[in-house]
Amino acid sequence: RTIAASGRLNRPALISFFTGCQSKHSTVRKNAYHYLLMILTSCEHAVLQRHSTTIEKLLRAGVSDAVQDARRYARLGVWAFERVNKKAARQLIDSLESAVKRAVERDRDELDTWLEQGDQHLARSASGPGSPTAPGPAAAAAARGRPATAAASRATDDSARR
């Protein structure tokens, strides 16, 4: 996260992202693609262009990942990558399978919204209640003005009695 926020990218850092994007753990992959997106939107283009081939490989794998959020970050990453290396990004998009290509094209305008609003926008546009970024039961309870847990409910009842 520090590397992504700093905008400084070197070979060892890129290797750690490459390893994270290939991890067996879905959360690690999702976070690795999220950080890659942060890097693509914050690093200097000259630094990123030196690593275009590796970034292209990461994004190619990411747009077909089994994890919904990882795919979404990778699709946004394709459009961020287009700002860095238009030719390589266009070749990547053209080489994708048609269904994946359509999904990437659908997210074309999402990058600007993500840059303006951050992950809150992705959470609102995530599909369904089972989505990892959808609000959980605690948020739903708070929206209804109820305590999220039984312990909080008892504490509220105790304070009301006093």
Coordinates of C-alpha atoms in Angstrom, one line a residue:
R1 CA 0.0 0.0 0.0
T2 CA 2.9 2.4 0.8
I3 CA 4.4 1.8 -2.6
A4 CA 1.1 2.4 -4.3
A5 CA 0.5 5.6 -2.4
S6 CA 4.0 6.9 -2.9
G7 CA 3.9 6.5 -6.7
R8 CA 7.4 5.0 -6.7
L9 CA 7.8 1.7 -8.5
N10 CA 10.9 -0.4 -8.8
R11 CA 11.5 -3.9 -10.0
P12 CA 11.2 -5.6 -6.6
A13 CA 7.9 -3.8 -5.9
L14 CA 6.6 -4.9 -9.3
I15 CA 7.7 -8.5 -8.6
S16 CA 5.7 -8.4 -5.3
F17 CA 2.6 -7.2 -7.2
F18 CA 3.1 -9.9 -9.8
T19 CA 3.3 -12.5 -7.1
G20 CA 0.2 -11.1 -5.4
C21 CA -1.8 -11.2 -8.6
Q22 CA -0.9 -14.9 -8.9
S23 CA -1.7 -15.8 -5.3
K24 CA -4.1 -18.7 -4.5
H25 CA -5.8 -16.4 -2.0
S26 CA -8.6 -14.4 -3.5
T27 CA -8.2 -11.5 -1.0
V28 CA -4.5 -11.2 -1.8
R29 CA -5.3 -11.1 -5.6
K30 CA -8.0 -8.5 -5.1
N31 CA -5.7 -6.3 -3.1
A32 CA -2.9 -6.7 -5.5
Y33 CA -5.0 -5.6 -8.4
H34 CA -6.4 -2.7 -6.3
Y35 CA -2.8 -1.5 -5.6
L36 CA -1.8 -2.0 -9.2
L37 CA -4.7 0.3 -10.2
M38 CA -3.5 2.9 -7.6
I39 CA 0.0 2.7 -9.1
L40 CA -1.3 3.1 -12.6
T41 CA -3.1 6.2 -11.6
S42 CA -0.4 7.8 -9.4
C43 CA 3.1 6.9 -10.8
E44 CA 4.9 8.8 -13.4
H45 CA 4.3 7.5 -16.9
A46 CA 8.0 7.1 -17.8
V47 CA 8.4 4.7 -14.8
L48 CA 5.4 2.7 -15.8
Q49 CA 6.3 2.5 -19.5
R50 CA 9.6 0.7 -18.5
H51 CA 7.4 -2.0 -17.1
S52 CA 4.7 -2.1 -19.7
T53 CA 5.1 -5.7 -20.7
T54 CA 4.8 -7.0 -17.1
I55 CA 1.8 -4.7 -16.4
E56 CA 0.1 -5.9 -19.6
K57 CA 0.6 -9.5 -18.4
L58 CA -0.9 -8.7 -15.0
L59 CA -3.9 -7.0 -16.5
R60 CA -4.5 -9.7 -19.0
A61 CA -4.7 -12.3 -16.2
G62 CA -6.7 -9.9 -14.0
V63 CA -9.6 -9.2 -16.4
S64 CA -10.4 -13.0 -16.3
D65 CA -9.8 -13.6 -12.6
A66 CA -12.3 -15.6 -10.6
V67 CA -12.8 -12.8 -8.1
Q68 CA -15.3 -10.1 -9.1
D69 CA -13.4 -7.2 -7.4
A70 CA -10.1 -8.3 -8.8
R71 CA -11.6 -8.4 -12.3
R72 CA -13.1 -4.9 -11.8
Y73 CA -9.8 -3.4 -10.6
A74 CA -8.0 -5.0 -13.5
R75 CA -10.6 -3.7 -16.0
L76 CA -10.2 -0.2 -14.5
G77 CA -6.4 -0.8 -14.7
V78 CA -6.7 -1.4 -18.4
W79 CA -8.1 2.1 -18.9
A80 CA -5.5 3.6 -16.5
F81 CA -2.8 1.7 -18.5
E82 CA -4.2 3.2 -21.7
R83 CA -3.3 6.7 -20.4
V84 CA 0.3 5.4 -19.8
N85 CA 0.8 3.4 -23.0
K86 CA -2.0 3.7 -25.5
K87 CA -0.6 1.3 -28.1
A88 CA 0.1 -1.5 -25.6
A89 CA -3.3 -1.1 -24.0
R90 CA -5.1 -1.2 -27.3
Q91 CA -3.2 -4.4 -28.3
L92 CA -4.2 -5.9 -25.0
I93 CA -7.9 -5.0 -25.5
D94 CA -7.9 -6.2 -29.0
S95 CA -6.4 -9.6 -28.0
L96 CA -9.0 -10.3 -25.3
E97 CA -11.9 -12.8 -25.8
S98 CA -15.1 -11.1 -27.0
A99 CA -17.0 -11.5 -23.6
V100 CA -14.0 -10.1 -21.6
K101 CA -13.5 -7.4 -24.2
R102 CA -17.2 -6.3 -23.8
A103 CA -16.8 -6.2 -20.0
V104 CA -13.6 -4.0 -20.3
E105 CA -15.4 -1.7 -22.8
R106 CA -18.4 -1.3 -20.4
D107 CA -16.0 -0.1 -17.6
R108 CA -14.4 2.5 -19.9
D109 CA -16.0 5.5 -18.1
E110 CA -15.7 4.0 -14.6
L111 CA -12.1 5.0 -14.2
D112 CA -12.8 8.8 -14.0
T113 CA -15.6 8.1 -11.5
W114 CA -13.3 5.9 -9.5
L115 CA -10.6 8.6 -9.5
E116 CA -13.1 11.2 -8.2
Q117 CA -15.0 9.1 -5.7
G118 CA -12.7 6.2 -4.9
D119 CA -13.9 2.8 -3.8
Q120 CA -17.2 4.1 -2.5
H121 CA -18.4 4.3 -6.1
L122 CA -17.5 0.6 -6.6
A123 CA -19.3 -0.4 -3.5
R124 CA -22.5 1.3 -4.7
S125 CA -22.3 -0.3 -8.1
A126 CA -21.3 -3.8 -6.9
S127 CA -23.8 -6.4 -7.9
G128 CA -26.0 -8.0 -5.2
P129 CA -26.0 -8.5 -1.5
G130 CA -23.4 -11.3 -1.7
S131 CA -20.8 -9.0 -3.1
P132 CA -17.7 -8.5 -1.0
T133 CA -18.0 -4.7 -1.3
A134 CA -21.8 -4.5 -0.6
P135 CA -22.7 -3.1 2.8
G136 CA -23.0 -5.7 5.4
P137 CA -25.7 -6.4 8.0
A138 CA -24.2 -3.8 10.4
A139 CA -24.5 -1.0 7.9
A140 CA -28.1 -2.1 7.0
A141 CA -29.0 -2.1 10.8
A142 CA -27.5 1.3 11.3
A143 CA -29.4 2.6 8.3
R144 CA -32.6 1.4 10.0
G145 CA -31.6 3.1 13.3
R146 CA -31.1 -0.2 15.0
P147 CA -28.0 -1.5 16.9
A148 CA -26.0 -4.0 14.8
T149 CA -25.4 -6.6 17.5
A150 CA -27.3 -8.1 20.4
A151 CA -24.7 -6.5 22.8
A152 CA -25.3 -3.1 21.4
S153 CA -29.0 -3.7 21.7
R154 CA -28.7 -4.6 25.4
A155 CA -26.5 -1.5 26.0
T156 CA -29.1 0.7 24.3
D157 CA -31.9 -0.9 26.4
D158 CA -29.9 -0.4 29.6
S159 CA -29.2 3.3 28.9
A160 CA -32.9 3.9 28.1
R161 CA -33.9 2.5 31.5
R162 CA -31.7 4.9 33.4

